[in-house]
Short mmCIF file of C-alpha atoms in Angstrom, two decimals:
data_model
loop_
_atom_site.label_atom_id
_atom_site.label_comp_id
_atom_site.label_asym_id
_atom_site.label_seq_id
_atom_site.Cartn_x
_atom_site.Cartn_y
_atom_site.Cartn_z
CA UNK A 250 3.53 -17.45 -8.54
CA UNK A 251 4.76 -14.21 -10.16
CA UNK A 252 6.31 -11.68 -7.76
CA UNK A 253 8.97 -9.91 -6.58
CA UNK A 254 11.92 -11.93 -5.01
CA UNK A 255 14.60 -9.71 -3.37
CA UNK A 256 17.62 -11.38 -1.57
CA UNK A 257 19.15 -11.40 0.88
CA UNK A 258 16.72 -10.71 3.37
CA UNK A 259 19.56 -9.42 6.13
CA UNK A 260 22.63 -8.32 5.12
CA UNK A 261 25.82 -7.10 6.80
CA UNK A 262 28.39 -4.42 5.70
CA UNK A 263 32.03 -3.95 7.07
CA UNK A 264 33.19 -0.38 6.90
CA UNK A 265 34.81 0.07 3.15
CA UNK A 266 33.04 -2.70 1.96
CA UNK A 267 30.76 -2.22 -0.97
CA UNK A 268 27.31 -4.73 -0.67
CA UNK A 269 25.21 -5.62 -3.76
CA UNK A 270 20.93 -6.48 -2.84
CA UNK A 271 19.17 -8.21 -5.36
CA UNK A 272 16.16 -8.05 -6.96
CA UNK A 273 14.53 -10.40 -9.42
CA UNK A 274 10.89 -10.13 -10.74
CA UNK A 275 8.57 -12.27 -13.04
CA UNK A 276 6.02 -10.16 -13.49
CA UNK A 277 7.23 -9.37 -16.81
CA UNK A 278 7.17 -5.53 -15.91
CA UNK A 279 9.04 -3.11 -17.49
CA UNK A 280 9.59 -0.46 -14.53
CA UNK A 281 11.42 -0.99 -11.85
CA UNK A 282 12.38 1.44 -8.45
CA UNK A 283 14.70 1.06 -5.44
CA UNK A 284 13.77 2.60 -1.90
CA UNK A 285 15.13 3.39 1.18
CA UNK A 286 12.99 3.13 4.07
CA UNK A 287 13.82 5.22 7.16
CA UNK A 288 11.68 4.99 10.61
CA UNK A 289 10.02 8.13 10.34
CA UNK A 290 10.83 9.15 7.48
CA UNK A 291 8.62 6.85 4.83
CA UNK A 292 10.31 5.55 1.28
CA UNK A 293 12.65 7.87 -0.32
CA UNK A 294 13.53 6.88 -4.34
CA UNK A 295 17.20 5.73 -4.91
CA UNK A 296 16.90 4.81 -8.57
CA UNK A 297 14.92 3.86 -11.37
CA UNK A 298 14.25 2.20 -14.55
CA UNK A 299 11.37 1.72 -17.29
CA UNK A 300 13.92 0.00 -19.49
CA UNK A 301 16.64 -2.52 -20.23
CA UNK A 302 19.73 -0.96 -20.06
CA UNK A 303 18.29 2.73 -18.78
CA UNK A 304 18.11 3.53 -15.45
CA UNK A 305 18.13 7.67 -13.79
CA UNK A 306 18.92 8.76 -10.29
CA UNK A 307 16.06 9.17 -7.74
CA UNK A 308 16.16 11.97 -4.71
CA UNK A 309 19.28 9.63 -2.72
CA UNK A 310 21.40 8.21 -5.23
CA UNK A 311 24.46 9.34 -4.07
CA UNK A 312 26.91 6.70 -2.57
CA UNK A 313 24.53 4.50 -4.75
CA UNK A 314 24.85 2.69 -8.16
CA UNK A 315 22.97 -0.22 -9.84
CA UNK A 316 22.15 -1.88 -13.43
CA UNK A 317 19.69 -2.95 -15.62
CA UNK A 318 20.93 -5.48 -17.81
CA UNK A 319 18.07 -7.80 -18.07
CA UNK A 320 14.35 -6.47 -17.65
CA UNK A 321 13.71 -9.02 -14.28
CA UNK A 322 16.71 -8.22 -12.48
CA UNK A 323 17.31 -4.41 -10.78
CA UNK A 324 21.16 -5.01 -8.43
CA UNK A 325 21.23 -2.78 -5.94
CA UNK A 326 25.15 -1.74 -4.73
CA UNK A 327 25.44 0.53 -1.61
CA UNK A 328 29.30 1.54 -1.62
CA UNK A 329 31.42 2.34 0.59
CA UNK A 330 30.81 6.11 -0.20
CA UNK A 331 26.96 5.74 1.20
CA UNK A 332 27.93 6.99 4.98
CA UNK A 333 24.62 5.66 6.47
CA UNK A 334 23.90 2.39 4.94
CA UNK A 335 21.65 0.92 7.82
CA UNK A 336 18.07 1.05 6.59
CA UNK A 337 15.20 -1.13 4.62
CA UNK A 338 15.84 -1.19 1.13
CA UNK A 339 12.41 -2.05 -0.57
CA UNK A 340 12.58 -3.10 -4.53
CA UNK A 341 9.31 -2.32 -6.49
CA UNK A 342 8.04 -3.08 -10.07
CA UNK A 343 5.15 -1.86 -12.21
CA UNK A 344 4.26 -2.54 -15.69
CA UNK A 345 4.53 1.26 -17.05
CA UNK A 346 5.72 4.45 -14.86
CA UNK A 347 1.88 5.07 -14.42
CA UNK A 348 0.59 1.62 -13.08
CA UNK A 349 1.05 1.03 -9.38
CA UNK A 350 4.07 -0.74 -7.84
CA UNK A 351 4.19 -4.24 -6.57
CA UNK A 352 6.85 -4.59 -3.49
CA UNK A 353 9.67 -7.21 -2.95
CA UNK A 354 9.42 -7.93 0.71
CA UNK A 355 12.66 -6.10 1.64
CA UNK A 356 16.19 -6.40 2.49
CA UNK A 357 17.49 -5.05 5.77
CA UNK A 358 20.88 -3.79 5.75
CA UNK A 359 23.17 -2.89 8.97
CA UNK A 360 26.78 -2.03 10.10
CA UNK A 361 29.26 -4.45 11.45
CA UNK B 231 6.77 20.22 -5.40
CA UNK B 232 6.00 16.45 -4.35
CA UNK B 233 5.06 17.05 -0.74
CA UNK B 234 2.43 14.14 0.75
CA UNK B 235 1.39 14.62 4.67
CA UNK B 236 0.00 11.86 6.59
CA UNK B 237 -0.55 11.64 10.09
CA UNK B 238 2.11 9.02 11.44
CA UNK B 239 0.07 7.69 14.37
CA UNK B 240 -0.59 5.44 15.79
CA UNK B 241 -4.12 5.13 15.67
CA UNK B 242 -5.39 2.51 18.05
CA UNK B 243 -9.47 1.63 17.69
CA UNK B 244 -11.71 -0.93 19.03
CA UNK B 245 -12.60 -4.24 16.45
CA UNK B 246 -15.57 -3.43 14.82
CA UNK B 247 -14.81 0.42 14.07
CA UNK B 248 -14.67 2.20 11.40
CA UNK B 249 -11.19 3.46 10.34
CA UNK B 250 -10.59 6.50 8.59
CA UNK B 251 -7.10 6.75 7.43
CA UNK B 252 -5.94 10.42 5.43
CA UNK B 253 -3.48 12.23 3.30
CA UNK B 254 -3.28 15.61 1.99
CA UNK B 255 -1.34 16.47 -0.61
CA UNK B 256 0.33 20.36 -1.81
CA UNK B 257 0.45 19.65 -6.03
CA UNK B 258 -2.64 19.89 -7.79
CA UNK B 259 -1.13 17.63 -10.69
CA UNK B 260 -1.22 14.54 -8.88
CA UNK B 261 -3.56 12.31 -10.92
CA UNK B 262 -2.97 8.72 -9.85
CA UNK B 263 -3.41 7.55 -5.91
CA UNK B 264 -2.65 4.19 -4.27
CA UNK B 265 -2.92 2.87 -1.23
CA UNK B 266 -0.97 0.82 0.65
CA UNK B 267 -0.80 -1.72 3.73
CA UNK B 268 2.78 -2.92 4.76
CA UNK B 269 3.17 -5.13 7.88
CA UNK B 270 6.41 -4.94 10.08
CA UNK B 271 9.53 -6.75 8.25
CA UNK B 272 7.46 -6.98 5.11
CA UNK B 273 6.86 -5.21 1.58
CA UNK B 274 4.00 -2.59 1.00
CA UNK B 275 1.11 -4.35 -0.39
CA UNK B 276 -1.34 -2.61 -2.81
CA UNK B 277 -5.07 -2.11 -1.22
CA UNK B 278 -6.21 0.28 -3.94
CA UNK B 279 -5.73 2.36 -7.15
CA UNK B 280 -7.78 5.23 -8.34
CA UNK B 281 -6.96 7.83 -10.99
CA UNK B 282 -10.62 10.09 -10.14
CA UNK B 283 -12.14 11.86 -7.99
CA UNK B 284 -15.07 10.04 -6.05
CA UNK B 285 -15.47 6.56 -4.36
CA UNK B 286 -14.12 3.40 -4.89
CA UNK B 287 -15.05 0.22 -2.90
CA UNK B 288 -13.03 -3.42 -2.37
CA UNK B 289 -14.93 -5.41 0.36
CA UNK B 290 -14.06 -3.72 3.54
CA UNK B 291 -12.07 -0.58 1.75
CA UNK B 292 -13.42 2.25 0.27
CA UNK B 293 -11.04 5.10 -1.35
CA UNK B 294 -12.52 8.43 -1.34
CA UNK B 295 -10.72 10.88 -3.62
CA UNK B 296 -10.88 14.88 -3.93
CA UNK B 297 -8.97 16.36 -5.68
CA UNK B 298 -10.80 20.18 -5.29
CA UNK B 299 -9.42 19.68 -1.24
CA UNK B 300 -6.20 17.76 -2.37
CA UNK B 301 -7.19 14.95 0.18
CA UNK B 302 -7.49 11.74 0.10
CA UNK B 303 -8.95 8.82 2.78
CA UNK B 304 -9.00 5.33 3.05
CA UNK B 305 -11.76 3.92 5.56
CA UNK B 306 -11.61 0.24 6.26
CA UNK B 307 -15.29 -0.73 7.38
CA UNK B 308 -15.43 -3.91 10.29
CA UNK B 309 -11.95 -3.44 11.33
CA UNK B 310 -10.09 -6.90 12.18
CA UNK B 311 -7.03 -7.02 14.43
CA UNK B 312 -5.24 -8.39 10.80
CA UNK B 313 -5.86 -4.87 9.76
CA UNK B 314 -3.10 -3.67 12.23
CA UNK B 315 -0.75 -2.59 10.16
CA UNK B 316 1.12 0.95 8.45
CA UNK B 317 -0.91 2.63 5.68
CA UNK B 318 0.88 4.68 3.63
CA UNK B 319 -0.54 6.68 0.53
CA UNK B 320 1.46 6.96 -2.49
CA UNK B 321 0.06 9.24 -5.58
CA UNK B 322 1.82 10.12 -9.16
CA UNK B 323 1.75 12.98 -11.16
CA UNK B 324 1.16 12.36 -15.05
CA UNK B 325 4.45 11.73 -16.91
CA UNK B 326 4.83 14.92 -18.92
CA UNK B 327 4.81 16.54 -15.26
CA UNK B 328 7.72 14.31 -14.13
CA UNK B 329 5.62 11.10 -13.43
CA UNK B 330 8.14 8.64 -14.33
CA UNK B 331 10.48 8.93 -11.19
CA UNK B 332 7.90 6.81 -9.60
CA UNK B 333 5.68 7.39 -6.65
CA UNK B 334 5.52 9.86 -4.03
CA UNK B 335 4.17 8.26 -1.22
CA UNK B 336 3.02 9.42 2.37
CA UNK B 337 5.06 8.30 5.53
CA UNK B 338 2.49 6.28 6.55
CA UNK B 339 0.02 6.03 9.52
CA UNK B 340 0.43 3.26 12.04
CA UNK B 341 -2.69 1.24 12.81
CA UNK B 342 -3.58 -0.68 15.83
CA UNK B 343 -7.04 -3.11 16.03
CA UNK B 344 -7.33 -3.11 19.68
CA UNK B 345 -9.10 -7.31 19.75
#
């Protein structure tokens, strides 16, 4: 079945402790987003990319980075600069920036 | 501007009703609109797509589009208490207006099937 598989689905982070969330899709799409998810305060953009080896900030990158080295894989790393981590990070793919996103099912991220 | 308001909820009806789920949106350039259902712990998953104004039907969902009012509805006919859930619209503008950051998307209304 083609999808979106992001791992893992709970993760913990010390303080100073940089945390990498995957995300792996065979869809064969070219676009792919990360998202923060807030209660309240709906899915807010951390980064893109609609190709290999491009990616561009969204509205919260800071204390964010990530890569796009092969087109089905989009890492996520929250660093240690990223002051509050705790949220649900949703990864999303679509075949071209104007096609609609398909949704991994999340990772949830808290504080130690 | 990218500014999508949705009424957050929750929404609690009998099975059986009607639903009528809305957004309304500030930027006239938005062109493409989705909607989505995402259960608690999981994913959004796409209901519809629609790049027009007008009506479009999927079995129980109909998306209504106007773009003169900048609103948008969802209505979910013979509601099931599956259906309880968060809606959340999402729409995108075209890419020479900036499209290609993704979707703006609403913060959702929560949705309650009362069995």
């Amino acid at each position: 079945d083609g999808g979106i598989t992001q791992s893992p689905k709970y993760l913990f982070r010390k303080e100073g402790q940089n945390v990498t969330l995957s995300c792996e899709q065979n869809l064969n799409h070219d676009a792919m987003y990360w998202y923060r998810q807030d209660p309240g305060q709906g899915l807010r953009l951390i980064y893109y990319s609609q190709i290999v080896n491009d990616f561009q900030k969204g509205d919260i990158a800071e204390g964010y980075s990530v890569s796009r080295e092969k087109k089905e894989s989009f890492p996520l790393t929250v660093t240690s600069a990223q002051k509050n981590p705790t949220a649900f990070y949703l990864c999303a793919s679509s075949t071209t920036w104007n096609q609609p996103q398909h949704f991994g099912d999340g990772t949830r991220l808290s504080i130690l | 501007q990218k500014e999508v308001e949705q009424d957050p909820g929750p929404l609690s009806v009998p099975e059986g009703a009607i639903v009528s789920l809305n957004c309304t949106y500030s930027n006239s350039a938005f062109q493409y609109f989705m909607w989505y259902r995402q259960y608690s712990r999981k994913g959004p998953e796409l209901l519809m797509y629609t790049y027009s104004s007008g009506n479009k039907e999927d079995g129980r969902f109909t998306a209504q589009v106007d773009k003169s009012s900048k609103y948008i509805s969802l209505f979910i006919r013979d509601s099931q208490p599956s259906d309880s859930a968060t809606y959340l619209c999402a729409m995108n503008l075209p890419g020479s207006g900036g499209g290609a950051d993704g979707l703006t998307f609403g913060k959702g209304t929560h949705l309650i099937i009362q069995p």
